Coordinates of C-alpha atoms in Angstrom, one line a residue:
X776 CA -36.7 30.5 49.4
X777 CA -35.5 28.6 46.3
X778 CA -32.3 29.6 44.5
X779 CA -32.7 30.0 40.8
X780 CA -29.7 28.6 38.8
X781 CA -28.9 29.8 35.3
X782 CA -29.2 27.0 32.7
X783 CA -26.9 27.3 29.7
X784 CA -29.2 27.0 26.6
X785 CA -28.3 24.3 24.1
X786 CA -27.6 25.5 20.6
X787 CA -30.1 24.4 17.9
X788 CA -29.7 20.7 16.8
X789 CA -28.6 21.7 13.3
X790 CA -25.8 23.9 14.7
X791 CA -24.8 21.2 17.2
X792 CA -24.5 18.6 14.3
X793 CA -22.2 20.9 12.3
X794 CA -20.1 21.6 15.4
X795 CA -19.8 17.9 16.2
X796 CA -18.7 17.0 12.7
X797 CA -16.0 19.7 12.7
X798 CA -14.3 18.2 15.8
X799 CA -13.8 14.7 14.3
X800 CA -10.0 15.1 14.0
X801 CA -9.2 18.3 15.9
X802 CA -10.7 17.2 19.2
X803 CA -12.0 13.6 19.1
X804 CA -12.8 13.3 22.8
X805 CA -15.0 16.4 22.6
X806 CA -16.5 14.9 19.4
X807 CA -17.6 11.8 21.4
X808 CA -19.0 14.0 24.2
X809 CA -21.2 16.0 21.8
X810 CA -22.3 12.7 20.1
X811 CA -23.7 11.6 23.5
X812 CA -25.5 15.0 23.8
X813 CA -27.0 14.6 20.3
X814 CA -28.3 11.1 21.2
X815 CA -30.3 12.7 24.0
X816 CA -31.9 15.0 21.5
X817 CA -33.2 12.3 19.1
X818 CA -36.9 12.7 20.0
X819 CA -36.7 16.4 18.9
X820 CA -34.8 15.7 15.6
X821 CA -36.2 15.9 12.1
X822 CA -35.7 12.9 9.8
X823 CA -32.8 14.7 8.0
X824 CA -31.1 15.4 11.3
X825 CA -31.4 11.8 12.4
X826 CA -29.7 10.8 9.1
X827 CA -26.9 13.2 9.9
X828 CA -26.5 11.7 13.4
X829 CA -26.4 8.2 11.8
X830 CA -23.5 9.4 9.6
X831 CA -21.6 10.6 12.7
X832 CA -22.3 7.3 14.5
X833 CA -20.9 5.5 11.4
X834 CA -17.8 7.6 11.4
X835 CA -17.2 6.9 15.1
X836 CA -17.6 3.1 14.5
X837 CA -15.1 3.4 11.6
X838 CA -12.7 5.4 13.8
X839 CA -12.8 2.6 16.4
X840 CA -12.1 0.0 13.7
X841 CA -15.6 -1.6 13.9
X842 CA -15.9 -1.7 10.1
X843 CA -18.8 -4.2 10.0
X844 CA -21.1 -2.0 12.1
X845 CA -19.9 1.1 10.3
X846 CA -20.7 -0.5 6.9
X847 CA -24.2 -1.4 7.9
X848 CA -24.9 2.3 8.9
X849 CA -23.1 3.7 5.9
X850 CA -25.0 1.5 3.4
X851 CA -28.3 2.4 5.1
X852 CA -27.5 6.1 4.5
X853 CA -26.4 5.5 0.9
X854 CA -29.6 3.5 0.1
X855 CA -32.3 5.3 2.1
X856 CA -31.3 8.8 3.2
X857 CA -32.1 10.5 -0.1
X858 CA -29.6 13.2 0.7
X859 CA -26.9 13.4 -2.0
X860 CA -24.3 15.1 0.2
X861 CA -24.7 12.6 3.0
X862 CA -24.7 9.7 0.5
X863 CA -21.4 11.0 -1.0
X864 CA -19.8 11.4 2.5
X865 CA -20.9 8.0 3.5
X866 CA -19.5 6.5 0.3
X867 CA -16.1 8.1 0.9
X868 CA -15.9 6.7 4.5
X869 CA -17.0 3.3 3.2
X870 CA -14.3 3.4 0.6
X871 CA -11.7 4.2 3.2
X872 CA -13.0 1.4 5.5
X873 CA -12.8 -1.1 2.6
X874 CA -9.2 -0.2 2.0
X875 CA -8.4 -0.5 5.8
X876 CA -10.0 -3.9 5.9
X877 CA -8.1 -5.1 2.8
X878 CA -11.1 -5.2 0.5
X879 CA -9.1 -3.4 -2.1
X880 CA -11.0 -4.4 -5.3
X881 CA -14.3 -3.1 -3.8
X882 CA -12.5 0.0 -2.5
X883 CA -11.1 1.0 -5.9
X884 CA -14.4 0.2 -7.7
X885 CA -16.1 2.7 -5.3
X886 CA -13.3 5.1 -5.8
X887 CA -13.9 5.1 -9.6
X888 CA -17.5 6.0 -9.0
X889 CA -16.6 8.9 -6.7
X890 CA -14.0 10.2 -9.1
X891 CA -16.7 10.2 -11.9
X892 CA -19.0 12.2 -9.6
X893 CA -16.4 14.8 -8.6
X894 CA -17.3 17.4 -11.3
X895 CA -20.9 17.3 -10.0
X896 CA -20.1 17.9 -6.3
X897 CA -21.2 21.4 -5.4
X898 CA -20.7 21.2 -1.6
X899 CA -17.1 22.2 -1.0
X900 CA -16.8 20.3 2.3
X901 CA -18.0 17.1 0.8
X902 CA -15.6 17.4 -2.1
X903 CA -12.8 18.1 0.3
X904 CA -13.5 14.9 2.3
X905 CA -13.8 12.8 -0.8
X906 CA -10.5 14.1 -2.2
X907 CA -8.8 13.3 1.2
X908 CA -10.0 9.7 1.2
X909 CA -9.1 9.3 -2.5
X910 CA -5.6 10.6 -1.9
X911 CA -5.2 8.2 1.1
X912 CA -6.4 5.2 -0.9
X913 CA -4.2 5.9 -4.0
X914 CA -1.2 6.4 -1.7
X915 CA -1.7 2.9 -0.3
X916 CA -1.6 1.5 -3.8
X917 CA 1.7 3.3 -4.7
X918 CA -0.1 5.7 -7.1
X919 CA 1.9 8.6 -5.6
X920 CA 1.4 11.1 -8.5
X921 CA -2.4 10.8 -8.4
X922 CA -2.5 10.9 -4.6
X923 CA -0.4 14.1 -4.6
X924 CA -2.6 15.7 -7.3
X925 CA -5.8 15.1 -5.2
X926 CA -4.0 16.6 -2.1
X927 CA -3.2 19.7 -4.2
X928 CA -6.8 19.9 -5.4
X929 CA -7.9 20.0 -1.7
X930 CA -5.5 22.9 -1.1
X931 CA -6.8 24.9 -4.0
X932 CA -10.5 24.7 -2.9
X933 CA -10.5 24.9 0.9
X934 CA -14.1 25.0 2.3
X935 CA -15.1 27.5 5.0
X936 CA -13.6 26.6 8.4
X937 CA -10.9 24.4 6.9
X938 CA -7.2 25.1 6.9
X939 CA -4.4 23.8 4.6
X940 CA -3.4 21.3 7.4
X941 CA -5.1 18.2 6.0
X942 CA -4.0 18.5 2.4
X943 CA -0.5 19.6 3.4
X944 CA -0.2 16.6 5.8
X945 CA -1.5 14.2 3.1
X946 CA 1.1 15.6 0.6
X947 CA 3.9 15.1 3.1
X948 CA 2.8 11.5 3.8
X949 CA 2.9 10.9 0.0
X950 CA 6.3 12.4 -0.3
X951 CA 7.5 10.4 2.7
X952 CA 6.4 7.0 1.2
X953 CA 7.9 7.9 -2.2
X954 CA 11.2 8.8 -0.5
X955 CA 11.2 12.5 -1.3
X956 CA 11.7 13.9 2.2
X957 CA 14.6 14.4 4.6
X958 CA 14.5 15.5 8.2
X959 CA 15.5 19.0 7.1
X960 CA 13.0 19.5 4.3
X961 CA 11.5 22.9 4.9
X962 CA 8.0 21.8 3.9
X963 CA 7.9 19.2 6.7
X964 CA 8.5 21.8 9.4
X965 CA 6.0 24.2 7.7
X966 CA 3.4 21.4 7.7
X967 CA 3.9 20.7 11.4
X968 CA 3.5 24.4 12.3
X969 CA 0.4 24.7 10.1
X970 CA -1.3 21.8 11.8
X971 CA -0.3 22.9 15.3
X972 CA -1.8 26.4 14.6
X973 CA -4.9 24.7 13.1
X974 CA -5.5 22.7 16.4
X975 CA -5.2 19.3 14.7
X976 CA -3.2 17.3 17.3
X977 CA -3.7 13.9 15.7
X978 CA -2.4 15.1 12.3
X979 CA 0.4 17.0 13.8
X980 CA 1.6 13.9 15.7
X981 CA 1.6 11.9 12.4
X982 CA 3.9 14.5 10.9
X983 CA 6.2 14.4 14.0
X984 CA 6.3 10.6 13.5
X985 CA 7.5 11.1 9.9
X986 CA 10.3 13.3 11.2
X987 CA 11.3 10.7 13.8
X988 CA 11.3 8.0 11.1
X989 CA 13.5 10.2 8.9
X990 CA 16.0 10.6 11.8
X991 CA 16.2 6.8 12.0
X992 CA 16.7 6.5 8.3
X993 CA 19.6 9.0 8.6
X994 CA 21.2 7.0 11.4
X995 CA 20.4 9.7 14.1
X996 CA 18.7 7.5 16.7
X997 CA 19.4 9.8 19.5
X998 CA 17.5 12.7 17.8
X999 CA 14.7 10.2 16.9
X1000 CA 14.2 8.9 20.5
X1001 CA 14.3 12.4 22.0
X1002 CA 11.7 13.6 19.6
X1003 CA 9.5 10.5 20.1
X1004 CA 9.6 10.8 23.9
X1005 CA 8.7 14.5 23.6
X1006 CA 5.5 13.8 21.5
X1007 CA 4.5 10.6 23.4
X1008 CA 2.3 12.4 26.0
X1009 CA 0.4 14.2 23.2
X1010 CA -0.3 10.9 21.4
X1011 CA -1.5 9.3 24.6
X1012 CA -3.9 12.2 25.3
X1013 CA -5.2 12.1 21.7
X1014 CA -5.2 8.4 21.1
X1015 CA -5.2 7.2 17.5
X1016 CA -4.5 3.6 16.4
X1017 CA -1.9 4.3 13.8
X1018 CA -0.1 7.1 15.7
X1019 CA 0.1 4.9 18.8
X1020 CA 1.3 1.9 16.8
X1021 CA 4.0 3.7 14.9
X1022 CA 5.2 5.7 18.0
X1023 CA 5.9 2.4 19.7
X1024 CA 7.6 0.9 16.6
X1025 CA 9.9 3.9 16.0
X1026 CA 10.8 3.9 19.7
X1027 CA 11.7 0.2 19.5
X1028 CA 13.9 0.8 16.4
X1029 CA 15.5 3.9 18.0
X1030 CA 16.3 2.1 21.3
X1031 CA 17.8 -0.8 19.4
X1032 CA 20.1 1.4 17.4
X1033 CA 21.2 3.1 20.6
X1034 CA 22.0 -0.3 22.2
X1035 CA 19.2 0.1 24.9
X1036 CA 18.0 -3.5 24.5
X1037 CA 15.5 -3.7 27.3
X1038 CA 13.7 -0.6 26.2
X1039 CA 13.7 -1.8 22.6
X1040 CA 12.2 -5.2 23.6
X1041 CA 9.5 -3.5 25.7
X1042 CA 8.5 -1.1 22.9
X1043 CA 8.5 -3.8 20.3
X1044 CA 6.2 -6.0 22.5
X1045 CA 4.0 -2.9 22.9
X1046 CA 3.6 -2.9 19.1
X1047 CA 2.5 -6.6 19.2
X1048 CA 0.0 -5.8 22.0
X1049 CA -1.4 -2.8 20.1
X1050 CA -1.9 -4.5 16.7
X1051 CA -4.6 -7.1 16.0
X1052 CA -3.1 -10.7 16.4
X1053 CA -4.1 -11.8 12.9
X1054 CA -3.1 -8.5 11.2
X1055 CA -0.3 -8.3 8.5
X1056 CA 1.5 -5.0 8.2
X1057 CA 4.8 -3.2 8.0
X1058 CA 4.8 -2.2 11.7
X1059 CA 4.4 -5.8 12.9
X1060 CA 7.1 -7.0 10.5
X1061 CA 9.6 -4.4 11.8
X1062 CA 8.7 -5.1 15.4
X1063 CA 9.5 -8.8 15.0
X1064 CA 12.8 -7.8 13.4
X1065 CA 13.8 -5.7 16.4
X1066 CA 12.8 -8.6 18.8
X1067 CA 14.8 -11.0 16.6
X1068 CA 18.0 -8.9 16.8
X1069 CA 17.6 -8.3 20.6
X1070 CA 17.1 -12.0 21.5
X1071 CA 19.9 -13.0 19.1
X1072 CA 22.3 -10.5 20.6
X1073 CA 21.6 -11.9 24.1
X1074 CA 22.0 -15.5 23.0
X1075 CA 18.3 -16.5 23.3
X1076 CA 18.4 -18.8 20.3
X1077 CA 15.0 -20.3 20.6
X1078 CA 13.2 -16.9 21.0
X1079 CA 15.3 -15.4 18.2
X1080 CA 14.4 -18.1 15.8
X1081 CA 10.7 -17.8 16.7
X1082 CA 10.7 -14.1 16.1
X1083 CA 12.6 -14.5 12.9
X1084 CA 10.1 -16.9 11.5
X1085 CA 7.3 -14.5 12.4
X1086 CA 9.3 -11.7 10.7
X1087 CA 9.6 -13.7 7.5
X1088 CA 5.9 -14.6 7.5
X1089 CA 5.0 -10.9 8.1
X1090 CA 7.4 -9.8 5.3
X1091 CA 5.9 -12.2 2.8
X1092 CA 2.4 -11.3 3.9
X1093 CA 3.2 -7.6 3.7
X1094 CA 4.6 -7.9 0.1
X1095 CA 1.6 -10.0 -0.9
X1096 CA -0.7 -7.2 0.5
X1097 CA 1.2 -4.5 -1.5
X1098 CA 0.8 -6.6 -4.6
X1099 CA -2.9 -7.1 -3.9
X1100 CA -3.4 -3.3 -3.6
X1101 CA -1.6 -2.7 -6.8
X1102 CA -3.5 -5.4 -8.6
X1103 CA -6.8 -4.2 -7.3
X1104 CA -6.1 -0.7 -8.6
X1105 CA -5.3 -2.2 -12.1
X1106 CA -8.4 -4.4 -12.1
X1107 CA -10.6 -1.4 -11.2
X1108 CA -9.1 0.7 -14.0
X1109 CA -9.6 -2.2 -16.4
X1110 CA -13.2 -2.6 -15.4
X1111 CA -13.8 1.1 -16.0
X1112 CA -12.2 0.8 -19.5
X1113 CA -14.3 -2.3 -20.3
X1114 CA -17.5 -0.5 -19.2
X1115 CA -16.7 2.5 -21.3
X1116 CA -16.0 0.3 -24.4
X1117 CA -19.2 -1.7 -23.7
X1118 CA -21.2 1.5 -23.5
X1119 CA -19.7 2.7 -26.8
X1120 CA -20.4 -0.7 -28.4
X1121 CA -24.1 -0.6 -27.3
X1122 CA -24.4 3.0 -28.6
X1123 CA -23.1 1.8 -32.0
X1124 CA -25.5 -1.1 -32.0
X1125 CA -28.4 1.2 -31.2
X1126 CA -27.4 3.5 -34.1
X1127 CA -27.4 0.4 -36.4
X1128 CA -31.0 -0.5 -35.4
X1129 CA -32.2 3.0 -36.0
X1130 CA -30.7 3.0 -39.4
X1131 CA -32.4 -0.3 -40.2
X1132 CA -35.8 1.1 -39.2
X1133 CA -35.3 4.3 -41.1
X1134 CA -34.2 2.6 -44.4
X1135 CA -36.8 -0.2 -44.4
X1136 CA -39.2 1.8 -46.6
X1137 CA -36.7 3.2 -49.0
X1138 CA -36.2 2.2 -52.6
X1139 CA -33.6 -0.2 -54.0
X1140 CA -31.1 2.7 -54.5
X1141 CA -31.6 3.8 -51.0
X1142 CA -31.2 0.2 -49.9
X1143 CA -27.8 0.0 -51.4
X1144 CA -26.8 3.0 -49.4
X1145 CA -28.2 1.4 -46.3
X1146 CA -26.0 -1.7 -46.9
X1147 CA -22.9 0.5 -47.2
X1148 CA -23.7 2.3 -44.0
X1149 CA -24.6 -1.0 -42.2
X1150 CA -21.2 -2.4 -43.2
X1151 CA -19.5 0.7 -41.8
X1152 CA -21.3 0.4 -38.5
X1153 CA -20.5 -3.3 -38.3
X1154 CA -16.9 -2.6 -39.0
X1155 CA -16.9 0.0 -36.2
X1156 CA -18.5 -2.5 -33.8
X1157 CA -15.9 -5.1 -34.7
X1158 CA -13.1 -2.5 -34.3
X1159 CA -14.3 -1.7 -30.7
X1160 CA -14.7 -5.4 -29.9
X1161 CA -11.1 -5.9 -31.2
X1162 CA -9.9 -3.0 -29.0
X1163 CA -11.7 -4.5 -26.0
X1164 CA -10.2 -7.9 -26.6
X1165 CA -6.7 -6.5 -27.1
X1166 CA -7.1 -4.4 -23.9
X1167 CA -8.1 -7.6 -21.9
X1168 CA -5.1 -9.5 -23.3
X1169 CA -2.9 -6.5 -22.3
X1170 CA -4.3 -6.5 -18.8
X1171 CA -3.8 -10.3 -18.5
X1172 CA -0.1 -9.8 -19.4
X1173 CA 0.2 -6.9 -16.9
X1174 CA -1.3 -9.0 -14.2
X1175 CA 1.6 -11.5 -14.7
X1176 CA 4.5 -9.2 -15.4
X1177 CA 6.3 -6.5 -13.4
X1178 CA 5.6 -3.1 -15.1
X1179 CA 9.2 -1.9 -14.8
X1180 CA 11.4 -4.9 -15.6
X1181 CA 9.1 -7.1 -17.7
X1182 CA 9.8 -10.2 -15.6
X1183 CA 7.2 -12.0 -13.5
X1184 CA 5.7 -10.0 -10.7
X1185 CA 5.8 -11.2 -7.1
X1186 CA 2.3 -12.8 -7.1
X1187 CA 2.8 -14.7 -10.4
X1188 CA 6.3 -15.8 -9.6
X1189 CA 5.1 -17.3 -6.3
X1190 CA 2.2 -19.0 -8.0
X1191 CA 4.3 -20.5 -10.8
X1192 CA 7.1 -21.6 -8.4
X1193 CA 4.6 -23.4 -6.2
X1194 CA 3.1 -25.2 -9.2
X1195 CA 6.5 -26.1 -10.6
X1196 CA 7.8 -27.4 -7.2
X1197 CA 4.7 -29.6 -6.9
X1198 CA 5.4 -31.2 -10.3
X1199 CA 9.1 -31.6 -9.4
X1200 CA 8.2 -33.4 -6.2
X1201 CA 6.0 -35.9 -8.0
X1202 CA 8.9 -36.9 -10.3
X1203 CA 11.6 -36.5 -7.6
X1204 CA 13.3 -33.7 -9.4
X1205 CA 15.5 -31.1 -7.8
X1206 CA 15.6 -27.2 -7.9
X1207 CA 17.3 -24.3 -6.3
X1208 CA 15.5 -21.1 -5.1
X1209 CA 17.7 -18.0 -5.4
X1210 CA 17.0 -14.6 -3.7
X1211 CA 18.9 -11.6 -5.0
X1212 CA 19.0 -8.2 -3.2
X1213 CA 20.9 -5.2 -4.5
X1214 CA 23.4 -3.7 -2.0
X1215 CA 22.8 -0.2 -0.8
X1216 CA 20.1 0.4 -3.4
X1217 CA 18.5 3.1 -1.3
X1218 CA 21.8 5.1 -1.6
X1219 CA 21.6 4.9 -5.4
X1220 CA 18.0 6.3 -5.3
X1221 CA 18.9 9.0 -2.8
X1222 CA 22.1 10.0 -4.6
X1223 CA 21.2 9.7 -8.3
X1224 CA 17.4 9.8 -8.2
X1225 CA 14.6 7.2 -8.8
X1226 CA 15.1 7.3 -12.6
X1227 CA 18.6 6.0 -12.2
X1228 CA 17.4 3.5 -9.7
X1229 CA 14.9 2.1 -12.2
X1230 CA 17.6 1.9 -14.8
X1231 CA 19.8 -0.1 -12.4
X1232 CA 16.9 -2.6 -11.8
X1233 CA 16.4 -3.1 -15.5
X1234 CA 20.1 -3.4 -16.0
X1235 CA 20.3 -6.1 -13.3
X1236 CA 17.4 -8.1 -15.0
X1237 CA 19.1 -7.9 -18.4
X1238 CA 22.4 -9.2 -16.9
X1239 CA 20.7 -12.0 -15.0
X1240 CA 18.6 -13.2 -18.0
X1241 CA 21.8 -13.8 -20.0
X1242 CA 23.0 -16.3 -17.5
X1243 CA 19.6 -18.2 -17.0
X1244 CA 18.1 -21.0 -19.0
X1245 CA 14.8 -20.6 -20.9
X1246 CA 12.9 -22.8 -18.5
X1247 CA 14.1 -21.0 -15.2
X1248 CA 11.6 -18.8 -13.4
X1249 CA 12.6 -15.2 -12.8
X1250 CA 10.5 -12.7 -10.9
X1251 CA 10.7 -9.4 -9.0
X1252 CA 9.7 -9.9 -5.4
X1253 CA 9.5 -6.2 -4.6
X1254 CA 11.8 -3.1 -4.5
X1255 CA 15.3 -4.3 -5.3
X1256 CA 14.7 -8.0 -4.5
X1257 CA 14.5 -10.7 -7.2
X1258 CA 13.7 -14.4 -7.1
X1259 CA 14.9 -17.2 -9.4
X1260 CA 13.8 -20.9 -9.4
X1261 CA 16.5 -23.0 -11.1
X1262 CA 15.1 -26.4 -12.4
X1263 CA 17.0 -29.7 -12.2
X1264 CA 19.8 -28.1 -10.3
X1265 CA 22.0 -29.3 -7.5
X1266 CA 23.1 -27.0 -4.7
X1267 CA 26.6 -26.8 -6.2
X1268 CA 25.3 -26.0 -9.6
X1269 CA 22.9 -23.4 -8.2
X1270 CA 25.7 -21.7 -6.2
X1271 CA 27.8 -21.6 -9.3
X1272 CA 25.1 -19.9 -11.4
X1273 CA 24.3 -17.5 -8.6
X1274 CA 27.9 -16.5 -8.3
X1275 CA 28.2 -16.0 -12.0
X1276 CA 25.2 -13.6 -11.7
X1277 CA 26.8 -11.9 -8.7
X1278 CA 30.1 -11.5 -10.6
X1279 CA 28.4 -10.2 -13.7
X1280 CA 26.4 -7.6 -11.7
X1281 CA 29.6 -6.4 -9.9
X1282 CA 31.7 -6.2 -13.0
X1283 CA 29.1 -4.6 -15.3
X1284 CA 28.4 -1.0 -14.1
X1285 CA 25.8 1.1 -15.7
X1286 CA 26.8 4.2 -17.7
X1287 CA 24.1 6.9 -17.9
X1288 CA 24.8 10.3 -19.4
X1289 CA 28.5 10.0 -18.5
X1290 CA 27.8 8.8 -14.9
X1291 CA 29.2 5.4 -14.1
X1292 CA 27.1 3.7 -11.4
X1293 CA 28.9 0.7 -9.7
X1294 CA 26.7 -1.7 -7.7
X1295 CA 26.7 -5.2 -6.3
X1296 CA 24.3 -7.8 -5.0
X1297 CA 23.9 -10.2 -2.1
X1298 CA 22.4 -13.6 -2.9
X1299 CA 20.9 -16.3 -0.8
X1300 CA 20.2 -19.8 -2.1
X1301 CA 18.2 -22.8 -0.9
X1302 CA 17.8 -26.2 -2.5
X1303 CA 15.0 -28.8 -2.5
X1304 CA 17.7 -31.4 -1.6
X1305 CA 18.0 -29.9 1.8
X1306 CA 14.9 -27.8 2.3
X1307 CA 12.3 -30.0 0.6
X1308 CA 9.7 -28.9 -2.1
X1309 CA 7.6 -26.8 0.2
X1310 CA 7.8 -23.2 -1.2
X1311 CA 7.3 -21.5 2.2
X1312 CA 10.2 -23.5 3.6
X1313 CA 12.4 -22.8 0.6
X1314 CA 11.6 -19.0 0.8
X1315 CA 12.4 -19.0 4.5
X1316 CA 15.8 -20.8 4.0
X1317 CA 16.7 -18.6 1.0
X1318 CA 15.8 -15.5 2.9
X1319 CA 17.9 -16.6 5.9
X1320 CA 20.8 -17.2 3.6
X1321 CA 20.3 -13.8 2.0
X1322 CA 20.2 -12.2 5.4
X1323 CA 23.5 -13.9 6.3
X1324 CA 25.1 -12.7 3.1
X1325 CA 24.0 -9.1 4.0
X1326 CA 25.2 -9.5 7.6
X1327 CA 28.7 -10.7 6.9
X1328 CA 29.6 -8.1 4.3
X1329 CA 27.3 -8.1 1.2
X1330 CA 28.4 -8.9 -2.4
X1331 CA 28.5 -12.6 -1.9
X1332 CA 26.5 -15.8 -2.3
X1333 CA 25.4 -17.8 0.7
X1334 CA 23.9 -21.3 0.3
X1335 CA 21.6 -22.7 3.0
X1336 CA 22.1 -26.4 3.8
X1337 CA 20.6 -28.5 6.6
X1338 CA 22.5 -31.4 8.2
X1339 CA 20.6 -33.4 10.9
X1340 CA 19.0 -31.2 13.4
X1341 CA 21.6 -28.4 13.0
X1342 CA 21.4 -25.6 10.4
X1343 CA 24.6 -24.5 8.8
X1344 CA 25.1 -21.6 6.4
X1345 CA 27.9 -22.0 3.9
X1346 CA 29.7 -19.3 2.0
X1347 CA 29.3 -20.3 -1.6
X1348 CA 30.2 -17.0 -3.2
X1349 CA 32.3 -13.9 -3.0
X1350 CA 34.8 -15.8 -5.3
X1351 CA 35.7 -12.6 -7.0
X1352 CA 37.0 -10.9 -3.9

């Protein structure tokens, strides 16, 4: 006699698709299992359900970092599915993938199209997902106010089945990157509790990582390491690339600060093993810095030097990547403005043609009126063309200059310096590269606010300009770091100019609303006479001298020289102390 076993009925395919999509971030392993179940149901699916499954497959490829395969599927959905909701969701994921793969210009162009379509999006879940990816992309370009606004928009229109976890977490990430959080900020603990209650382990872990990072910033490595060790099992059970990478990085930094060198080395090497070998990012840069410090402390000079060179290369690459994101955002905004002006210009031209046709059969008196109107329209066209040209010129200037200080931005300074050094090498001229870094600048921002910090940066530029010649190159490399290329200048002359700048900065505090802000700068210098005319070598030597100036007490000038096979760092500053 056969035993009859109960078979659990499968839910309808449409219900299973919705259920699978809802588990993307809250339970990704279950998401993958349901995806396999759905693939077994393909013969029973309608055309629309197959497109929905293709979208989920594209999301999974994107989650795994297989952006090329994901893009093929996403573009197929956008071009052929005919479903406006799926097309919008696919566009949002594609935009996010372009940002992750450093195709910033394409990402922001697509972002502009999605922003333009926001008022027409009726499906609340689709709008929610688009706002999330827009906020994430704008955060990466330093557009913190816009990113925060999109996160707040998500919170005000939560779709059915969604909690405030994702928008709250996005807002906290924006605040963290714009230095508006501390480990005791109440909103941070509230966000962690909201996401825990919502069953979003990946997002919860990312917020715990913020708290651990803040503990490190506040010089509380014991608290940081204890927290990171506590959340490590959860991150391993819900693997996510960025959570895994930053868990290992923050552990490496925490162990280093606690003096546990072996654990710090192991965690930093785990970061290198996790990241792609050819990637450039902040995590890799900081991991190489930890390894440099550990090997240097233990007297492993060769290993320390190797790690330091990789740190410098990562730092330059990271700063270039930050500049590329910012420039891509500006280019996309400029293209949008140009398209708007072109549309308005064409509209004016069409109006002019209609007037010509309507007035063709009029009398001479009507013809005179036609001429007057024609001149007005022509003047309007010329005016809009003039505005377009002026806007393009303004953008060209913005692409060269730093928006806050008015001096060259990082990308243009590097480009001009490389060109100038090439010409100097041909005529056997000499130059000095100077790196300036303001001491304890983060404390100024934390104590007095970012507005005062910006005023200090502009004040520093104004002081430095007074001591430079008209042909010297001056640029902002990022944050509170500046670069100067002094032409036809020996190492001694360069050190003297650098020390005059240092002394002027130290002796010229800024007075804002009755508050006197004292600050100083550390300066590193490299000369073509010792480092050659290769910009990368000059940058590395100037950066090494700057690091030395910071390491031995700040508020001084260190000049880098090279004698034979041995590198010596000479104190050429701190004359005022």
